[in-house]
mmCIF file with all atom_site columns, C-alpha atoms in Angstrom:
data_model
loop_
_atom_site.group_PDB
_atom_site.id
_atom_site.type_symbol
_atom_site.label_atom_id
_atom_site.label_alt_id
_atom_site.label_comp_id
_atom_site.label_asym_id
_atom_site.label_entity_id
_atom_site.label_seq_id
_atom_site.pdbx_PDB_ins_code
_atom_site.Cartn_x
_atom_site.Cartn_y
_atom_site.Cartn_z
_atom_site.occupancy
_atom_site.B_iso_or_equiv
_atom_site.pdbx_formal_charge
_atom_site.auth_seq_id
_atom_site.auth_comp_id
_atom_site.auth_asym_id
_atom_site.auth_atom_id
_atom_site.pdbx_PDB_model_num
ATOM 1   C CA . TYR O 1 1   ? 10.468  10.688  5.989   1.00 0.00 ? 1   TYR O CA 1
ATOM 2   C CA . GLY O 1 2   ? 7.490   9.516   8.247   1.00 0.00 ? 2   GLY O CA 1
ATOM 3   C CA . ASP O 1 3   ? 5.111   10.303  5.454   1.00 0.00 ? 3   ASP O CA 1
ATOM 4   C CA . ILE O 1 4   ? 1.961   8.834   4.503   1.00 0.00 ? 4   ILE O CA 1
ATOM 5   C CA . ILE O 1 5   ? 0.144   9.029   1.080   1.00 0.00 ? 5   ILE O CA 1
ATOM 6   C CA . THR O 1 6   ? -2.835  7.205   0.193   1.00 0.00 ? 6   THR O CA 1
ATOM 7   C CA . VAL O 1 7   ? -3.782  5.852   -3.599  1.00 0.00 ? 7   VAL O CA 1
ATOM 8   C CA . VAL O 1 8   ? -7.427  5.492   -3.681  1.00 0.00 ? 8   VAL O CA 1
ATOM 9   C CA . GLY O 1 9   ? -9.628  4.132   -5.997  1.00 0.00 ? 9   GLY O CA 1
ATOM 10  C CA . ALA O 1 10  ? -12.825 2.041   -7.216  1.00 0.00 ? 10  ALA O CA 1
ATOM 11  C CA . ALA O 1 11  ? -12.394 -1.603  -8.084  1.00 0.00 ? 11  ALA O CA 1
ATOM 12  C CA . LYS O 1 12  ? -10.335 -2.482  -10.590 1.00 0.00 ? 12  LYS O CA 1
ATOM 13  C CA . SER O 1 13  ? -9.335  0.821   -11.197 1.00 0.00 ? 13  SER O CA 1
ATOM 14  C CA . GLY O 1 14  ? -5.330  0.164   -11.233 1.00 0.00 ? 14  GLY O CA 1
ATOM 15  C CA . LYS O 1 15  ? -4.756  0.940   -7.063  1.00 0.00 ? 15  LYS O CA 1
ATOM 16  C CA . THR O 1 16  ? -2.164  -2.092  -7.027  1.00 0.00 ? 16  THR O CA 1
ATOM 17  C CA . ALA O 1 17  ? -0.555  -1.623  -10.372 1.00 0.00 ? 17  ALA O CA 1
ATOM 18  C CA . LEU O 1 18  ? 0.059   2.105   -9.608  1.00 0.00 ? 18  LEU O CA 1
ATOM 19  C CA . VAL O 1 19  ? 1.827   1.608   -6.341  1.00 0.00 ? 19  VAL O CA 1
ATOM 20  C CA . SER O 1 20  ? 3.474   -1.699  -7.953  1.00 0.00 ? 20  SER O CA 1
ATOM 21  C CA . SER O 1 21  ? 5.113   0.967   -10.745 1.00 0.00 ? 21  SER O CA 1
ATOM 22  C CA . ILE O 1 22  ? 6.450   3.251   -7.618  1.00 0.00 ? 22  ILE O CA 1
ATOM 23  C CA . VAL O 1 23  ? 8.120   -0.095  -5.850  1.00 0.00 ? 23  VAL O CA 1
ATOM 24  C CA . ALA O 1 24  ? 9.466   -1.214  -9.147  1.00 0.00 ? 24  ALA O CA 1
ATOM 25  C CA . SER O 1 25  ? 10.766  2.813   -9.911  1.00 0.00 ? 25  SER O CA 1
ATOM 26  C CA . ALA O 1 26  ? 12.540  2.777   -6.326  1.00 0.00 ? 26  ALA O CA 1
ATOM 27  C CA . LEU O 1 27  ? 13.567  -1.046  -7.375  1.00 0.00 ? 27  LEU O CA 1
ATOM 28  C CA . SER O 1 28  ? 15.366  0.042   -10.775 1.00 0.00 ? 28  SER O CA 1
ATOM 29  C CA . ASN O 1 29  ? 17.997  2.132   -11.775 1.00 0.00 ? 29  ASN O CA 1
ATOM 30  C CA . ALA O 1 30  ? 15.631  3.270   -14.522 1.00 0.00 ? 30  ALA O CA 1
ATOM 31  C CA . LYS O 1 31  ? 13.735  6.453   -13.913 1.00 0.00 ? 31  LYS O CA 1
ATOM 32  C CA . LYS O 1 32  ? 12.070  7.412   -10.934 1.00 0.00 ? 32  LYS O CA 1
ATOM 33  C CA . VAL O 1 33  ? 8.226   7.603   -10.028 1.00 0.00 ? 33  VAL O CA 1
ATOM 34  C CA . ALA O 1 34  ? 6.984   10.217  -7.961  1.00 0.00 ? 34  ALA O CA 1
ATOM 35  C CA . HIS O 1 35  ? 10.216  10.806  -6.206  1.00 0.00 ? 35  HIS O CA 1
ATOM 36  C CA . VAL O 1 36  ? 10.719  7.208   -4.697  1.00 0.00 ? 36  VAL O CA 1
ATOM 37  C CA . ASN O 1 37  ? 14.661  6.830   -4.947  1.00 0.00 ? 37  ASN O CA 1
ATOM 38  C CA . THR O 1 38  ? 15.366  10.176  -2.454  1.00 0.00 ? 38  THR O CA 1
ATOM 39  C CA . ILE O 1 39  ? 12.556  8.184   -0.448  1.00 0.00 ? 39  ILE O CA 1
ATOM 40  C CA . VAL O 1 40  ? 13.943  4.620   -0.309  1.00 0.00 ? 40  VAL O CA 1
ATOM 41  C CA . ASP O 1 41  ? 17.723  5.437   -1.232  1.00 0.00 ? 41  ASP O CA 1
ATOM 42  C CA . ASN O 1 42  ? 18.183  1.621   -1.013  1.00 0.00 ? 42  ASN O CA 1
ATOM 43  C CA . ARG O 1 43  ? 16.858  1.130   2.101   1.00 0.00 ? 43  ARG O CA 1
ATOM 44  C CA . ASN O 1 44  ? 13.950  -2.063  1.740   1.00 0.00 ? 44  ASN O CA 1
ATOM 45  C CA . ILE O 1 45  ? 10.857  -1.904  1.027   1.00 0.00 ? 45  ILE O CA 1
ATOM 46  C CA . VAL O 1 46  ? 7.923   -3.689  2.736   1.00 0.00 ? 46  VAL O CA 1
ATOM 47  C CA . TYR O 1 47  ? 4.983   -4.824  1.075   1.00 0.00 ? 47  TYR O CA 1
ATOM 48  C CA . PHE O 1 48  ? 1.862   -5.791  3.448   1.00 0.00 ? 48  PHE O CA 1
ATOM 49  C CA . ASP O 1 49  ? -1.026  -6.950  1.421   1.00 0.00 ? 49  ASP O CA 1
ATOM 50  C CA . CYS O 1 50  ? -3.896  -7.517  2.958   1.00 0.00 ? 50  CYS O CA 1
ATOM 51  C CA . GLU O 1 51  ? -6.722  -8.530  0.325   1.00 0.00 ? 51  GLU O CA 1
ATOM 52  C CA . GLN O 1 52  ? -5.124  -10.692 -2.266  1.00 0.00 ? 52  GLN O CA 1
ATOM 53  C CA . ASN O 1 53  ? -5.299  -14.114 -2.179  1.00 0.00 ? 53  ASN O CA 1
ATOM 54  C CA . GLY O 1 54  ? -1.309  -16.189 -2.510  1.00 0.00 ? 54  GLY O CA 1
ATOM 55  C CA . GLN O 1 55  ? -1.355  -16.363 -6.743  1.00 0.00 ? 55  GLN O CA 1
ATOM 56  C CA . ASP O 1 56  ? -2.671  -12.607 -6.881  1.00 0.00 ? 56  ASP O CA 1
ATOM 57  C CA . LEU O 1 57  ? 0.167   -11.665 -4.848  1.00 0.00 ? 57  LEU O CA 1
ATOM 58  C CA . TYR O 1 58  ? 2.892   -13.481 -6.618  1.00 0.00 ? 58  TYR O CA 1
ATOM 59  C CA . LYS O 1 59  ? 1.121   -12.080 -10.003 1.00 0.00 ? 59  LYS O CA 1
ATOM 60  C CA . VAL O 1 60  ? 1.451   -8.733  -8.373  1.00 0.00 ? 60  VAL O CA 1
ATOM 61  C CA . ASN O 1 61  ? 4.926   -9.218  -7.174  1.00 0.00 ? 61  ASN O CA 1
ATOM 62  C CA . ASN O 1 62  ? 6.187   -10.843 -10.656 1.00 0.00 ? 62  ASN O CA 1
ATOM 63  C CA . ARG O 1 63  ? 4.989   -7.761  -12.477 1.00 0.00 ? 63  ARG O CA 1
ATOM 64  C CA . LEU O 1 64  ? 6.775   -5.360  -10.022 1.00 0.00 ? 64  LEU O CA 1
ATOM 65  C CA . LEU O 1 65  ? 9.843   -7.198  -10.320 1.00 0.00 ? 65  LEU O CA 1
ATOM 66  C CA . ARG O 1 66  ? 9.532   -7.435  -14.024 1.00 0.00 ? 66  ARG O CA 1
ATOM 67  C CA . ALA O 1 67  ? 8.831   -3.062  -13.936 1.00 0.00 ? 67  ALA O CA 1
ATOM 68  C CA . ALA O 1 68  ? 12.125  -2.939  -12.204 1.00 0.00 ? 68  ALA O CA 1
ATOM 69  C CA . GLY O 1 69  ? 14.426  -4.948  -14.866 1.00 0.00 ? 69  GLY O CA 1
ATOM 70  C CA . LEU O 1 70  ? 14.565  -7.555  -12.843 1.00 0.00 ? 70  LEU O CA 1
ATOM 71  C CA . PRO O 1 71  ? 14.046  -11.328 -13.190 1.00 0.00 ? 71  PRO O CA 1
ATOM 72  C CA . LYS O 1 72  ? 10.670  -13.190 -12.073 1.00 0.00 ? 72  LYS O CA 1
ATOM 73  C CA . ASN O 1 73  ? 10.642  -15.613 -8.958  1.00 0.00 ? 73  ASN O CA 1
ATOM 74  C CA . LYS O 1 74  ? 14.476  -13.786 -7.471  1.00 0.00 ? 74  LYS O CA 1
ATOM 75  C CA . ASP O 1 75  ? 14.716  -13.277 -3.852  1.00 0.00 ? 75  ASP O CA 1
ATOM 76  C CA . VAL O 1 76  ? 15.374  -9.441  -3.758  1.00 0.00 ? 76  VAL O CA 1
ATOM 77  C CA . PRO O 1 77  ? 17.038  -8.538  -0.454  1.00 0.00 ? 77  PRO O CA 1
ATOM 78  C CA . GLN O 1 78  ? 15.336  -5.025  -0.357  1.00 0.00 ? 78  GLN O CA 1
ATOM 79  C CA . LEU O 1 79  ? 11.990  -6.278  -1.025  1.00 0.00 ? 79  LEU O CA 1
ATOM 80  C CA . LYS O 1 80  ? 9.499   -8.172  1.821   1.00 0.00 ? 80  LYS O CA 1
ATOM 81  C CA . VAL O 1 81  ? 6.083   -9.021  0.713   1.00 0.00 ? 81  VAL O CA 1
ATOM 82  C CA . PHE O 1 82  ? 3.623   -10.341 3.183   1.00 0.00 ? 82  PHE O CA 1
ATOM 83  C CA . GLN O 1 83  ? 0.120   -11.188 2.125   1.00 0.00 ? 83  GLN O CA 1
ATOM 84  C CA . LEU O 1 84  ? -1.849  -10.825 5.381   1.00 0.00 ? 84  LEU O CA 1
ATOM 85  C CA . THR O 1 85  ? -4.955  -12.687 4.170   1.00 0.00 ? 85  THR O CA 1
ATOM 86  C CA . ASP O 1 86  ? -4.182  -16.265 6.443   1.00 0.00 ? 86  ASP O CA 1
ATOM 87  C CA . ARG O 1 87  ? -3.622  -14.338 9.375   1.00 0.00 ? 87  ARG O CA 1
ATOM 88  C CA . PRO O 1 88  ? -6.449  -13.101 11.931  1.00 0.00 ? 88  PRO O CA 1
ATOM 89  C CA . LEU O 1 89  ? -7.493  -10.011 11.771  1.00 0.00 ? 89  LEU O CA 1
ATOM 90  C CA . ILE O 1 90  ? -6.184  -9.205  15.793  1.00 0.00 ? 90  ILE O CA 1
ATOM 91  C CA . GLU O 1 91  ? -2.615  -10.453 14.610  1.00 0.00 ? 91  GLU O CA 1
ATOM 92  C CA . ARG O 1 92  ? -2.229  -8.266  11.763  1.00 0.00 ? 92  ARG O CA 1
ATOM 93  C CA . VAL O 1 93  ? -1.001  -4.809  13.124  1.00 0.00 ? 93  VAL O CA 1
ATOM 94  C CA . ALA O 1 94  ? 1.487   -6.793  15.477  1.00 0.00 ? 94  ALA O CA 1
ATOM 95  C CA . PHE O 1 95  ? 2.655   -8.225  12.723  1.00 0.00 ? 95  PHE O CA 1
ATOM 96  C CA . ILE O 1 96  ? 3.398   -5.262  10.126  1.00 0.00 ? 96  ILE O CA 1
ATOM 97  C CA . GLU O 1 97  ? 5.338   -3.571  13.593  1.00 0.00 ? 97  GLU O CA 1
ATOM 98  C CA . TYR O 1 98  ? 7.584   -6.438  14.113  1.00 0.00 ? 98  TYR O CA 1
ATOM 99  C CA . ALA O 1 99  ? 8.022   -6.792  10.627  1.00 0.00 ? 99  ALA O CA 1
ATOM 100 C CA . ILE O 1 100 ? 9.085   -3.591  10.111  1.00 0.00 ? 100 ILE O CA 1
ATOM 101 C CA . LYS O 1 101 ? 11.265  -3.467  13.078  1.00 0.00 ? 101 LYS O CA 1
ATOM 102 C CA . LYS O 1 102 ? 12.720  -7.008  12.511  1.00 0.00 ? 102 LYS O CA 1
ATOM 103 C CA . ILE O 1 103 ? 13.552  -5.914  8.865   1.00 0.00 ? 103 ILE O CA 1
ATOM 104 C CA . GLY O 1 104 ? 14.969  -3.194  9.787   1.00 0.00 ? 104 GLY O CA 1
ATOM 105 C CA . ASN O 1 105 ? 16.759  0.253   7.552   1.00 0.00 ? 105 ASN O CA 1
ATOM 106 C CA . VAL O 1 106 ? 12.368  0.507   5.768   1.00 0.00 ? 106 VAL O CA 1
ATOM 107 C CA . GLY O 1 107 ? 12.242  3.079   3.510   1.00 0.00 ? 107 GLY O CA 1
ATOM 108 C CA . LEU O 1 108 ? 8.882   2.445   2.240   1.00 0.00 ? 108 LEU O CA 1
ATOM 109 C CA . VAL O 1 109 ? 5.930   0.547   3.187   1.00 0.00 ? 109 VAL O CA 1
ATOM 110 C CA . VAL O 1 110 ? 3.083   -0.380  1.393   1.00 0.00 ? 110 VAL O CA 1
ATOM 111 C CA . LEU O 1 111 ? -0.344  -1.402  3.084   1.00 0.00 ? 111 LEU O CA 1
ATOM 112 C CA . ASP O 1 112 ? -2.361  -2.488  -0.036  1.00 0.00 ? 112 ASP O CA 1
ATOM 113 C CA . GLY O 1 113 ? -5.756  -2.734  1.316   1.00 0.00 ? 113 GLY O CA 1
ATOM 114 C CA . ILE O 1 114 ? -5.667  -0.831  4.800   1.00 0.00 ? 114 ILE O CA 1
ATOM 115 C CA . VAL O 1 115 ? -9.504  -1.382  5.779   1.00 0.00 ? 115 VAL O CA 1
ATOM 116 C CA . ASP O 1 116 ? -8.768  -4.756  6.812   1.00 0.00 ? 116 ASP O CA 1
ATOM 117 C CA . LEU O 1 117 ? -6.634  -3.963  9.335   1.00 0.00 ? 117 LEU O CA 1
ATOM 118 C CA . ILE O 1 118 ? -9.915  -3.235  11.484  1.00 0.00 ? 118 ILE O CA 1
ATOM 119 C CA . ARG O 1 119 ? -13.332 -4.314  11.685  1.00 0.00 ? 119 ARG O CA 1
ATOM 120 C CA . ASP O 1 120 ? -15.378 -1.156  11.029  1.00 0.00 ? 120 ASP O CA 1
ATOM 121 C CA . TYR O 1 121 ? -13.946 1.382   8.769   1.00 0.00 ? 121 TYR O CA 1
ATOM 122 C CA . ASN O 1 122 ? -16.834 3.632   9.952   1.00 0.00 ? 122 ASN O CA 1
ATOM 123 C CA . ASP O 1 123 ? -15.459 3.452   13.445  1.00 0.00 ? 123 ASP O CA 1
ATOM 124 C CA . GLN O 1 124 ? -14.022 6.642   14.497  1.00 0.00 ? 124 GLN O CA 1
ATOM 125 C CA . THR O 1 125 ? -11.887 5.310   17.769  1.00 0.00 ? 125 THR O CA 1
ATOM 126 C CA . GLU O 1 126 ? -10.896 2.409   15.768  1.00 0.00 ? 126 GLU O CA 1
ATOM 127 C CA . CYS O 1 127 ? -9.459  4.499   12.564  1.00 0.00 ? 127 CYS O CA 1
ATOM 128 C CA . ARG O 1 128 ? -8.238  7.200   14.753  1.00 0.00 ? 128 ARG O CA 1
ATOM 129 C CA . ASP O 1 129 ? -5.867  4.463   16.973  1.00 0.00 ? 129 ASP O CA 1
ATOM 130 C CA . LEU O 1 130 ? -5.298  2.010   13.755  1.00 0.00 ? 130 LEU O CA 1
ATOM 131 C CA . LEU O 1 131 ? -3.823  5.562   12.679  1.00 0.00 ? 131 LEU O CA 1
ATOM 132 C CA . GLU O 1 132 ? -1.833  6.743   15.419  1.00 0.00 ? 132 GLU O CA 1
ATOM 133 C CA . LYS O 1 133 ? 0.027   4.019   15.384  1.00 0.00 ? 133 LYS O CA 1
ATOM 134 C CA . LEU O 1 134 ? 0.566   3.584   11.767  1.00 0.00 ? 134 LEU O CA 1
ATOM 135 C CA . LYS O 1 135 ? 1.976   7.454   11.759  1.00 0.00 ? 135 LYS O CA 1
ATOM 136 C CA . LEU O 1 136 ? 3.572   6.775   14.668  1.00 0.00 ? 136 LEU O CA 1
ATOM 137 C CA . LEU O 1 137 ? 5.524   4.011   13.519  1.00 0.00 ? 137 LEU O CA 1
ATOM 138 C CA . THR O 1 138 ? 6.253   5.818   10.523  1.00 0.00 ? 138 THR O CA 1
ATOM 139 C CA . ALA O 1 139 ? 7.893   8.744   12.542  1.00 0.00 ? 139 ALA O CA 1
ATOM 140 C CA . GLN O 1 140 ? 10.213  5.919   14.683  1.00 0.00 ? 140 GLN O CA 1
ATOM 141 C CA . GLU O 1 141 ? 11.331  3.904   11.530  1.00 0.00 ? 141 GLU O CA 1
ATOM 142 C CA . ASN O 1 142 ? 11.411  6.728   9.492   1.00 0.00 ? 142 ASN O CA 1
ATOM 143 C CA . PHE O 1 143 ? 9.846   5.448   6.391   1.00 0.00 ? 143 PHE O CA 1
ATOM 144 C CA . MET O 1 144 ? 7.068   6.465   4.161   1.00 0.00 ? 144 MET O CA 1
ATOM 145 C CA . LEU O 1 145 ? 3.616   4.927   4.438   1.00 0.00 ? 145 LEU O CA 1
ATOM 146 C CA . CYS O 1 146 ? 1.800   4.209   1.377   1.00 0.00 ? 146 CYS O CA 1
ATOM 147 C CA . ASN O 1 147 ? -2.090  3.025   1.561   1.00 0.00 ? 147 ASN O CA 1
ATOM 148 C CA . ILE O 1 148 ? -4.103  1.492   -0.737  1.00 0.00 ? 148 ILE O CA 1
ATOM 149 C CA . LEU O 1 149 ? -8.159  2.284   -0.238  1.00 0.00 ? 149 LEU O CA 1
ATOM 150 C CA . HIS O 1 150 ? -11.304 1.584   -2.219  1.00 0.00 ? 150 HIS O CA 1
ATOM 151 C CA . VAL O 1 151 ? -13.504 4.328   -2.810  1.00 0.00 ? 151 VAL O CA 1
ATOM 152 C CA . SER O 1 152 ? -17.454 4.454   -1.028  1.00 0.00 ? 152 SER O CA 1
ATOM 153 C CA . LYS O 1 153 ? -19.876 3.468   -4.051  1.00 0.00 ? 153 LYS O CA 1
ATOM 154 C CA . SER O 1 154 ? -21.950 5.984   -3.480  1.00 0.00 ? 154 SER O CA 1
ATOM 155 C CA . THR O 1 155 ? -19.305 9.787   -2.977  1.00 0.00 ? 155 THR O CA 1
ATOM 156 C CA . ASP O 1 156 ? -16.207 8.323   -5.210  1.00 0.00 ? 156 ASP O CA 1
ATOM 157 C CA . ARG O 1 157 ? -14.588 10.026  -1.930  1.00 0.00 ? 157 ARG O CA 1
ATOM 158 C CA . ALA O 1 158 ? -12.305 7.617   0.671   1.00 0.00 ? 158 ALA O CA 1
ATOM 159 C CA . ARG O 1 159 ? -14.314 4.824   1.920   1.00 0.00 ? 159 ARG O CA 1
ATOM 160 C CA . GLY O 1 160 ? -15.394 5.360   5.381   1.00 0.00 ? 160 GLY O CA 1
ATOM 161 C CA . HIS O 1 161 ? -14.158 7.618   8.274   1.00 0.00 ? 161 HIS O CA 1
ATOM 162 C CA . ILE O 1 162 ? -10.755 5.788   7.836   1.00 0.00 ? 162 ILE O CA 1
ATOM 163 C CA . GLY O 1 163 ? -10.707 7.117   4.639   1.00 0.00 ? 163 GLY O CA 1
ATOM 164 C CA . THR O 1 164 ? -11.422 10.518  6.127   1.00 0.00 ? 164 THR O CA 1
ATOM 165 C CA . GLU O 1 165 ? -8.546  10.185  8.716   1.00 0.00 ? 165 GLU O CA 1
ATOM 166 C CA . LEU O 1 166 ? -6.347  9.069   5.948   1.00 0.00 ? 166 LEU O CA 1
ATOM 167 C CA . GLU O 1 167 ? -7.430  11.693  3.796   1.00 0.00 ? 167 GLU O CA 1
ATOM 168 C CA . ASN O 1 168 ? -6.334  14.517  7.072   1.00 0.00 ? 168 ASN O CA 1
ATOM 169 C CA . LYS O 1 169 ? -2.979  12.249  7.734   1.00 0.00 ? 169 LYS O CA 1
ATOM 170 C CA . SER O 1 170 ? -1.757  12.059  4.288   1.00 0.00 ? 170 SER O CA 1
ATOM 171 C CA . LYS O 1 171 ? 0.678   14.599  2.658   1.00 0.00 ? 171 LYS O CA 1
ATOM 172 C CA . ALA O 1 172 ? -0.596  13.166  -0.481  1.00 0.00 ? 172 ALA O CA 1
ATOM 173 C CA . ILE O 1 173 ? -3.868  11.547  -1.943  1.00 0.00 ? 173 ILE O CA 1
ATOM 174 C CA . ILE O 1 174 ? -3.398  9.888   -5.526  1.00 0.00 ? 174 ILE O CA 1
ATOM 175 C CA . GLN O 1 175 ? -7.421  8.951   -7.155  1.00 0.00 ? 175 GLN O CA 1
ATOM 176 C CA . THR O 1 176 ? -6.893  6.325   -9.554  1.00 0.00 ? 176 THR O CA 1
ATOM 177 C CA . THR O 1 177 ? -9.924  6.181   -12.092 1.00 0.00 ? 177 THR O CA 1
ATOM 178 C CA . ALA O 1 178 ? -10.579 3.070   -14.588 1.00 0.00 ? 178 ALA O CA 1
ATOM 179 C CA . LEU O 1 179 ? -10.776 3.739   -18.487 1.00 0.00 ? 179 LEU O CA 1
ATOM 180 C CA . SER O 1 180 ? -13.920 2.727   -20.466 1.00 0.00 ? 180 SER O CA 1
ATOM 181 C CA . ASP O 1 181 ? -13.370 0.247   -22.687 1.00 0.00 ? 181 ASP O CA 1
ATOM 182 C CA . ASP O 1 182 ? -14.154 3.330   -25.388 1.00 0.00 ? 182 ASP O CA 1
ATOM 183 C CA . ILE O 1 183 ? -11.103 5.152   -24.145 1.00 0.00 ? 183 ILE O CA 1
ATOM 184 C CA . LEU O 1 184 ? -9.194  1.884   -24.385 1.00 0.00 ? 184 LEU O CA 1
ATOM 185 C CA . ASN O 1 185 ? -10.002 0.955   -28.012 1.00 0.00 ? 185 ASN O CA 1
ATOM 186 C CA . GLY O 1 186 ? -9.737  5.068   -28.761 1.00 0.00 ? 186 GLY O CA 1
ATOM 187 C CA . THR O 1 187 ? -13.294 5.914   -29.312 1.00 0.00 ? 187 THR O CA 1
ATOM 188 C CA . THR O 1 188 ? -14.637 8.739   -28.673 1.00 0.00 ? 188 THR O CA 1
ATOM 189 C CA . ILE O 1 189 ? -17.552 8.960   -26.481 1.00 0.00 ? 189 ILE O CA 1
ATOM 190 C CA . SER O 1 190 ? -20.192 11.582  -27.626 1.00 0.00 ? 190 SER O CA 1
#
């Protein structure tokens, strides 16, 4: 516990789908993904989305419930999902801290779109301050933090200084790659 993992990838490469699978695994009694069962161990899961609109987040939530074998639109006490796009930037981190402490017994926190918690993802001070605050929170509250971040279009590495800091602080970096239509259709590329 107290660890940080980061999922990076280009837009529409399956970052949210992968993390949803991890969350679904933690909620279900099925085969566990990435040993999430030992991480969460019947503790609460808190999913903060900083990017998507309410309708898209609703679909993500229903998809992960379905993957966990749970009925959609069912209240799952162990899972709390929050949309942060309707909150001002200045309030988001404070709300995350408040929610984690208020919910209590948290084993896994997902930050989908961590870059939307800061004004400038290339500002070293702002990025370090955010990650220091999150790292302290993970240690104090004893949970695993899973961040989702886009890659830079020019380098295919985690975006900006926030990405560099996450690469340095994360216990694991998972990179997703979108499959081309040729691969999805079973056609080989020569």
